[in-house]
mmCIF file of C-alpha atoms in Angstrom:
data_model
loop_
_atom_site.group_PDB
_atom_site.id
_atom_site.type_symbol
_atom_site.label_atom_id
_atom_site.label_comp_id
_atom_site.label_asym_id
_atom_site.label_seq_id
_atom_site.Cartn_x
_atom_site.Cartn_y
_atom_site.Cartn_z
ATOM 1 C CA UNK X 1 -19.118 -39.337 13.771
ATOM 2 C CA UNK X 2 -19.330 -36.132 16.056
ATOM 3 C CA UNK X 3 -16.075 -37.066 17.777
ATOM 4 C CA UNK X 4 -14.243 -37.615 14.435
ATOM 5 C CA UNK X 5 -15.460 -34.171 13.171
ATOM 6 C CA UNK X 6 -14.184 -32.498 16.252
ATOM 7 C CA UNK X 7 -10.928 -34.302 16.069
ATOM 8 C CA UNK X 8 -10.446 -33.314 12.369
ATOM 9 C CA UNK X 9 -11.265 -29.664 13.331
ATOM 10 C CA UNK X 10 -8.603 -29.637 16.094
ATOM 11 C CA UNK X 11 -6.044 -30.961 13.537
ATOM 12 C CA UNK X 12 -6.747 -28.273 11.127
ATOM 13 C CA UNK X 13 -6.499 -25.538 13.689
ATOM 14 C CA UNK X 14 -3.128 -26.939 14.907
ATOM 15 C CA UNK X 15 -1.591 -26.544 11.507
ATOM 16 C CA UNK X 16 0.938 -23.509 11.511
ATOM 17 C CA UNK X 17 -0.053 -20.586 9.180
ATOM 18 C CA UNK X 18 3.600 -20.464 8.057
ATOM 19 C CA UNK X 19 6.523 -22.638 8.175
ATOM 20 C CA UNK X 20 9.977 -21.891 9.617
ATOM 21 C CA UNK X 21 12.140 -20.067 7.195
ATOM 22 C CA UNK X 22 15.767 -20.723 6.298
ATOM 23 C CA UNK X 23 18.475 -18.073 6.798
ATOM 24 C CA UNK X 24 17.714 -15.292 4.573
ATOM 25 C CA UNK X 25 19.694 -14.912 1.540
ATOM 26 C CA UNK X 26 21.806 -11.652 1.066
ATOM 27 C CA UNK X 27 20.711 -8.906 -1.305
ATOM 28 C CA UNK X 28 23.356 -9.082 -4.056
ATOM 29 C CA UNK X 29 24.346 -6.495 -6.719
ATOM 30 C CA UNK X 30 24.380 -7.590 -10.279
ATOM 31 C CA UNK X 31 24.975 -5.225 -13.323
ATOM 32 C CA UNK X 32 24.572 -2.287 -11.084
ATOM 33 C CA UNK X 33 21.139 -3.269 -9.672
ATOM 34 C CA UNK X 34 19.629 -5.518 -6.950
ATOM 35 C CA UNK X 35 16.191 -6.700 -5.798
ATOM 36 C CA UNK X 36 15.035 -6.023 -2.311
ATOM 37 C CA UNK X 37 13.098 -3.867 0.092
ATOM 38 C CA UNK X 38 14.856 -1.680 2.415
ATOM 39 C CA UNK X 39 13.830 0.040 5.590
ATOM 40 C CA UNK X 40 15.392 3.474 6.463
ATOM 41 C CA UNK X 41 15.729 5.313 9.715
ATOM 42 C CA UNK X 42 17.284 8.633 10.747
ATOM 43 C CA UNK X 43 19.569 9.170 13.893
ATOM 44 C CA UNK X 44 18.378 12.817 14.219
ATOM 45 C CA UNK X 45 14.992 14.435 14.320
ATOM 46 C CA UNK X 46 13.689 17.495 12.956
ATOM 47 C CA UNK X 47 13.294 20.844 14.823
ATOM 48 C CA UNK X 48 9.848 19.697 16.208
ATOM 49 C CA UNK X 49 11.205 16.262 17.483
ATOM 50 C CA UNK X 50 9.962 14.051 14.590
ATOM 51 C CA UNK X 51 12.121 11.114 13.698
ATOM 52 C CA UNK X 52 12.254 10.248 9.893
ATOM 53 C CA UNK X 53 11.882 6.793 8.567
ATOM 54 C CA UNK X 54 11.239 5.454 5.005
ATOM 55 C CA UNK X 55 10.910 2.382 2.841
ATOM 56 C CA UNK X 56 12.620 1.738 -0.564
ATOM 57 C CA UNK X 57 12.028 -1.048 -2.964
ATOM 58 C CA UNK X 58 14.719 -1.847 -5.598
ATOM 59 C CA UNK X 59 14.068 -3.841 -8.890
ATOM 60 C CA UNK X 60 16.807 -5.384 -11.181
ATOM 61 C CA UNK X 61 15.404 -3.258 -14.318
ATOM 62 C CA UNK X 62 16.314 0.049 -12.543
ATOM 63 C CA UNK X 63 13.254 1.534 -10.834
ATOM 64 C CA UNK X 64 13.330 2.828 -7.217
ATOM 65 C CA UNK X 65 10.046 2.812 -5.603
ATOM 66 C CA UNK X 66 9.057 4.580 -2.360
ATOM 67 C CA UNK X 67 7.260 2.187 -0.167
ATOM 68 C CA UNK X 68 6.970 -1.665 -0.151
ATOM 69 C CA UNK X 69 5.377 -3.517 -2.975
ATOM 70 C CA UNK X 70 1.930 -4.952 -3.014
ATOM 71 C CA UNK X 71 2.700 -8.541 -2.279
ATOM 72 C CA UNK X 72 5.910 -10.354 -2.283
ATOM 73 C CA UNK X 73 9.178 -8.975 -3.612
ATOM 74 C CA UNK X 74 9.573 -12.270 -5.306
ATOM 75 C CA UNK X 75 6.864 -11.287 -7.729
ATOM 76 C CA UNK X 76 7.566 -7.540 -7.441
ATOM 77 C CA UNK X 77 10.561 -7.748 -9.912
ATOM 78 C CA UNK X 78 9.782 -7.666 -13.512
ATOM 79 C CA UNK X 79 6.046 -7.151 -13.178
ATOM 80 C CA UNK X 80 4.185 -4.021 -14.092
ATOM 81 C CA UNK X 81 3.847 -1.612 -11.253
ATOM 82 C CA UNK X 82 0.384 -1.282 -9.775
ATOM 83 C CA UNK X 83 -1.570 2.187 -9.679
ATOM 84 C CA UNK X 84 -1.039 2.389 -5.992
ATOM 85 C CA UNK X 85 2.634 1.586 -6.288
ATOM 86 C CA UNK X 86 3.061 4.354 -8.819
ATOM 87 C CA UNK X 87 1.232 6.757 -6.428
ATOM 88 C CA UNK X 88 3.964 6.278 -3.854
ATOM 89 C CA UNK X 89 6.439 7.568 -6.322
ATOM 90 C CA UNK X 90 9.063 5.892 -8.449
ATOM 91 C CA UNK X 91 12.643 7.107 -9.281
ATOM 92 C CA UNK X 92 15.727 5.302 -10.970
ATOM 93 C CA UNK X 93 18.959 4.150 -9.459
ATOM 94 C CA UNK X 94 22.212 2.407 -10.113
ATOM 95 C CA UNK X 95 24.951 0.969 -8.019
ATOM 96 C CA UNK X 96 28.608 1.533 -8.895
ATOM 97 C CA UNK X 97 30.774 -0.200 -6.286
ATOM 98 C CA UNK X 98 30.229 1.778 -3.081
ATOM 99 C CA UNK X 99 28.295 4.557 -4.939
ATOM 100 C CA UNK X 100 24.514 4.814 -4.890
ATOM 101 C CA UNK X 101 23.317 7.133 -7.632
ATOM 102 C CA UNK X 102 19.534 7.769 -7.780
ATOM 103 C CA UNK X 103 16.791 10.100 -8.760
ATOM 104 C CA UNK X 104 14.080 11.392 -6.518
ATOM 105 C CA UNK X 105 10.369 11.077 -7.345
ATOM 106 C CA UNK X 106 10.608 14.590 -8.861
ATOM 107 C CA UNK X 107 13.495 13.646 -11.168
ATOM 108 C CA UNK X 108 16.102 15.492 -9.118
ATOM 109 C CA UNK X 109 19.518 13.859 -8.607
ATOM 110 C CA UNK X 110 20.701 12.140 -5.481
ATOM 111 C CA UNK X 111 23.790 10.282 -4.231
ATOM 112 C CA UNK X 112 24.488 7.854 -1.443
ATOM 113 C CA UNK X 113 26.816 5.168 -0.255
ATOM 114 C CA UNK X 114 26.671 1.421 -0.187
ATOM 115 C CA UNK X 115 28.157 -0.720 2.538
ATOM 116 C CA UNK X 116 28.577 -4.359 1.955
ATOM 117 C CA UNK X 117 28.624 -7.251 4.416
ATOM 118 C CA UNK X 118 30.935 -10.218 4.785
ATOM 119 C CA UNK X 119 28.494 -12.318 2.704
ATOM 120 C CA UNK X 120 29.044 -9.918 -0.158
ATOM 121 C CA UNK X 121 25.378 -8.602 -0.022
ATOM 122 C CA UNK X 122 24.250 -5.118 0.715
ATOM 123 C CA UNK X 123 24.378 -4.454 4.496
ATOM 124 C CA UNK X 124 23.348 -0.706 4.280
ATOM 125 C CA UNK X 125 22.540 2.139 1.968
ATOM 126 C CA UNK X 126 23.073 5.643 3.186
ATOM 127 C CA UNK X 127 21.256 8.255 1.337
ATOM 128 C CA UNK X 128 18.638 11.042 1.839
ATOM 129 C CA UNK X 129 19.896 11.359 5.461
ATOM 130 C CA UNK X 130 18.659 7.865 6.165
ATOM 131 C CA UNK X 131 20.225 4.449 6.772
ATOM 132 C CA UNK X 132 18.516 1.704 4.823
ATOM 133 C CA UNK X 133 19.040 -1.879 5.859
ATOM 134 C CA UNK X 134 17.514 -4.883 3.795
ATOM 135 C CA UNK X 135 14.318 -6.338 4.980
ATOM 136 C CA UNK X 136 14.514 -10.149 4.881
ATOM 137 C CA UNK X 137 12.179 -13.179 4.800
ATOM 138 C CA UNK X 138 10.826 -13.916 8.335
ATOM 139 C CA UNK X 139 12.997 -16.218 10.398
ATOM 140 C CA UNK X 140 10.006 -17.427 12.446
ATOM 141 C CA UNK X 141 6.302 -18.531 11.825
ATOM 142 C CA UNK X 142 4.179 -15.452 11.748
ATOM 143 C CA UNK X 143 2.287 -15.831 15.129
ATOM 144 C CA UNK X 144 1.959 -13.334 18.079
ATOM 145 C CA UNK X 145 0.890 -9.771 18.734
ATOM 146 C CA UNK X 146 2.594 -6.979 16.708
ATOM 147 C CA UNK X 147 1.886 -3.354 17.296
ATOM 148 C CA UNK X 148 2.784 -0.049 15.552
ATOM 149 C CA UNK X 149 2.507 3.479 16.871
ATOM 150 C CA UNK X 150 3.384 6.669 15.062
ATOM 151 C CA UNK X 151 3.286 10.087 16.688
ATOM 152 C CA UNK X 152 4.186 13.377 15.059
ATOM 153 C CA UNK X 153 4.168 17.013 16.029
ATOM 154 C CA UNK X 154 2.552 19.725 13.895
ATOM 155 C CA UNK X 155 4.013 23.020 15.025
ATOM 156 C CA UNK X 156 2.038 25.115 12.820
ATOM 157 C CA UNK X 157 -1.279 23.960 14.155
ATOM 158 C CA UNK X 158 0.013 23.323 17.671
ATOM 159 C CA UNK X 159 -1.154 19.599 17.907
ATOM 160 C CA UNK X 160 0.289 16.067 18.240
ATOM 161 C CA UNK X 161 -1.369 13.231 16.171
ATOM 162 C CA UNK X 162 -0.974 9.502 17.070
ATOM 163 C CA UNK X 163 -2.011 6.602 14.954
ATOM 164 C CA UNK X 164 -1.645 3.128 16.117
ATOM 165 C CA UNK X 165 -2.495 -0.364 14.810
ATOM 166 C CA UNK X 166 -1.976 -3.913 15.962
ATOM 167 C CA UNK X 167 -2.109 -7.315 14.503
ATOM 168 C CA UNK X 168 -2.830 -10.547 16.312
ATOM 169 C CA UNK X 169 -1.699 -13.597 14.232
ATOM 170 C CA UNK X 170 -2.802 -16.944 15.545
ATOM 171 C CA UNK X 171 -1.049 -20.322 14.819
ATOM 172 C CA UNK X 172 -4.352 -21.435 13.263
ATOM 173 C CA UNK X 173 -4.216 -18.835 10.470
ATOM 174 C CA UNK X 174 -6.641 -16.364 12.035
ATOM 175 C CA UNK X 175 -5.907 -12.746 12.493
ATOM 176 C CA UNK X 176 -7.484 -9.736 14.163
ATOM 177 C CA UNK X 177 -6.653 -6.014 13.376
ATOM 178 C CA UNK X 178 -6.939 -3.313 15.898
ATOM 179 C CA UNK X 179 -6.356 0.350 14.897
ATOM 180 C CA UNK X 180 -7.266 3.887 15.623
ATOM 181 C CA UNK X 181 -5.919 7.605 15.573
ATOM 182 C CA UNK X 182 -6.234 10.650 17.662
ATOM 183 C CA UNK X 183 -5.207 14.196 17.916
ATOM 184 C CA UNK X 184 -4.448 16.405 20.909
ATOM 185 C CA UNK X 185 -3.473 19.990 21.141
ATOM 186 C CA UNK X 186 0.091 21.052 22.352
ATOM 187 C CA UNK X 187 -0.659 24.638 22.970
ATOM 188 C CA UNK X 188 -3.441 25.009 25.534
ATOM 189 C CA UNK X 189 -4.797 28.345 26.167
ATOM 190 C CA UNK X 190 -8.294 27.471 27.530
ATOM 191 C CA UNK X 191 -10.215 24.549 28.349
ATOM 192 C CA UNK X 192 -12.188 25.030 25.014
ATOM 193 C CA UNK X 193 -8.933 24.265 23.206
ATOM 194 C CA UNK X 194 -8.792 20.749 24.758
ATOM 195 C CA UNK X 195 -12.490 20.107 24.030
ATOM 196 C CA UNK X 196 -11.906 20.977 20.333
ATOM 197 C CA UNK X 197 -8.800 18.681 20.024
ATOM 198 C CA UNK X 198 -10.050 15.758 22.011
ATOM 199 C CA UNK X 199 -8.972 12.312 20.840
ATOM 200 C CA UNK X 200 -11.319 10.521 18.352
ATOM 201 C CA UNK X 201 -11.386 6.716 17.776
ATOM 202 C CA UNK X 202 -12.601 4.869 14.813
ATOM 203 C CA UNK X 203 -13.843 1.282 14.547
ATOM 204 C CA UNK X 204 -15.750 -1.118 12.423
ATOM 205 C CA UNK X 205 -17.820 -4.342 12.498
ATOM 206 C CA UNK X 206 -15.931 -7.486 13.449
ATOM 207 C CA UNK X 207 -16.014 -8.833 9.843
ATOM 208 C CA UNK X 208 -13.912 -5.841 8.678
ATOM 209 C CA UNK X 209 -11.414 -6.377 11.460
ATOM 210 C CA UNK X 210 -10.718 -10.196 11.228
ATOM 211 C CA UNK X 211 -10.150 -13.056 8.976
ATOM 212 C CA UNK X 212 -7.585 -15.519 7.746
ATOM 213 C CA UNK X 213 -3.965 -15.023 6.732
ATOM 214 C CA UNK X 214 -1.337 -16.859 4.842
ATOM 215 C CA UNK X 215 2.477 -16.193 4.452
ATOM 216 C CA UNK X 216 4.459 -17.280 1.274
ATOM 217 C CA UNK X 217 8.039 -15.939 1.162
ATOM 218 C CA UNK X 218 7.698 -12.203 1.732
ATOM 219 C CA UNK X 219 3.989 -12.139 0.742
ATOM 220 C CA UNK X 220 1.176 -11.861 3.252
ATOM 221 C CA UNK X 221 -2.531 -12.377 2.203
ATOM 222 C CA UNK X 222 -5.154 -11.102 4.519
ATOM 223 C CA UNK X 223 -8.645 -12.443 3.654
ATOM 224 C CA UNK X 224 -11.107 -10.544 5.841
ATOM 225 C CA UNK X 225 -14.537 -11.999 6.847
ATOM 226 C CA UNK X 226 -16.404 -9.340 4.979
ATOM 227 C CA UNK X 227 -14.724 -10.615 1.720
ATOM 228 C CA UNK X 228 -12.009 -8.088 1.353
ATOM 229 C CA UNK X 229 -8.571 -9.486 0.264
ATOM 230 C CA UNK X 230 -5.412 -7.410 0.868
ATOM 231 C CA UNK X 231 -1.932 -8.509 -0.170
ATOM 232 C CA UNK X 232 1.037 -7.074 1.693
ATOM 233 C CA UNK X 233 4.745 -7.331 1.802
ATOM 234 C CA UNK X 234 5.908 -8.817 5.000
ATOM 235 C CA UNK X 235 9.624 -9.057 6.142
ATOM 236 C CA UNK X 236 11.908 -8.984 9.191
ATOM 237 C CA UNK X 237 13.971 -5.969 9.952
ATOM 238 C CA UNK X 238 17.254 -6.809 11.624
ATOM 239 C CA UNK X 239 17.697 -9.995 13.742
ATOM 240 C CA UNK X 240 15.469 -11.112 16.557
ATOM 241 C CA UNK X 241 16.614 -9.423 19.789
ATOM 242 C CA UNK X 242 17.830 -11.309 22.806
ATOM 243 C CA UNK X 243 14.517 -10.894 24.616
ATOM 244 C CA UNK X 244 12.719 -12.342 21.730
ATOM 245 C CA UNK X 245 11.375 -9.006 20.317
ATOM 246 C CA UNK X 246 11.336 -8.710 16.572
ATOM 247 C CA UNK X 247 10.503 -5.947 14.188
ATOM 248 C CA UNK X 248 8.465 -6.867 11.035
ATOM 249 C CA UNK X 249 7.622 -4.673 8.110
ATOM 250 C CA UNK X 250 3.862 -5.113 7.175
ATOM 251 C CA UNK X 251 3.358 -3.086 3.985
ATOM 252 C CA UNK X 252 5.044 0.339 4.731
ATOM 253 C CA UNK X 253 4.849 0.256 8.520
ATOM 254 C CA UNK X 254 7.215 -1.176 11.113
ATOM 255 C CA UNK X 255 5.621 -3.375 13.716
ATOM 256 C CA UNK X 256 7.080 -4.830 16.928
ATOM 257 C CA UNK X 257 6.308 -7.826 18.791
ATOM 258 C CA UNK X 258 7.418 -11.159 20.317
ATOM 259 C CA UNK X 259 6.817 -14.118 17.762
ATOM 260 C CA UNK X 260 4.508 -16.731 19.385
ATOM 261 C CA UNK X 261 3.781 -14.595 22.429
ATOM 262 C CA UNK X 262 0.785 -12.743 23.411
ATOM 263 C CA UNK X 263 0.512 -10.021 26.284
ATOM 264 C CA UNK X 264 -0.784 -11.241 29.563
ATOM 265 C CA UNK X 265 -1.662 -14.584 30.917
ATOM 266 C CA UNK X 266 -4.560 -16.624 29.741
ATOM 267 C CA UNK X 267 -7.244 -18.649 31.608
ATOM 268 C CA UNK X 268 -9.031 -21.594 29.976
ATOM 269 C CA UNK X 269 -12.830 -22.258 29.954
ATOM 270 C CA UNK X 270 -13.583 -25.720 28.834
ATOM 271 C CA UNK X 271 -16.895 -27.058 27.503
ATOM 272 C CA UNK X 272 -17.976 -30.289 25.732
ATOM 273 C CA UNK X 273 -18.082 -28.696 22.435
ATOM 274 C CA UNK X 274 -15.304 -25.985 22.333
ATOM 275 C CA UNK X 275 -12.470 -24.228 24.306
ATOM 276 C CA UNK X 276 -12.273 -20.445 24.967
ATOM 277 C CA UNK X 277 -9.217 -18.584 26.047
ATOM 278 C CA UNK X 278 -9.484 -15.157 27.579
ATOM 279 C CA UNK X 279 -7.112 -12.634 29.018
ATOM 280 C CA UNK X 280 -6.753 -13.173 32.732
ATOM 281 C CA UNK X 281 -8.907 -10.714 34.662
#
């Protein structure tokens, strides 16, 4: 009986958390509107060296929302916006051929340009000094180590702030979240300046950092061991690179990783009841 239970457990752990996706469908325009999430980036930086990025979500009934929806885009279209989504800011838009006509969150007018691909779908939206590309469904099962680091300079206070986070998604449906942030001064006049601005890190108990995940379409559900459940949008930005690296959008942040790969080699420790894999060294 013990052998059967262990064999059944091994079978469950071997089931992938998400299946391989078909080729993503293009984002088409119909009656002046479309449904999709777009990731935008700037080719220039501001005077302090900060590069701009942004996320837009379009609905078929006309709203333009800043940020990604809570959950899959397949459910985003037509339902009522959540309080958190409204807080990100909502404007309006319409597409007239290659013209992208929209309003900002404050109601002011804006104009942009739409570029179409050979498949007839939206290839890029150029507006607000950003280039927005459609975020598609994942072309691979979500497994691997994906990291995101954001640094920006604050010239007024003479400091640089860095925030980082990383998700480890395992093929058996488990995930682990690592995150932290810190600030260092950029204008040092004395040793005390460094002491005041020394980097600080934040953590939590294991149950608030790990749990189970599931992917359905462009929806990612994270069920933490402390009982918390978070629903995120998940999608792929651009195609997978030649070296196997891929960019994914988790919520509003861009993460980079290699699907199915984890950094470093692994050594295996076997016992009668279980198997443990640890980073080498």
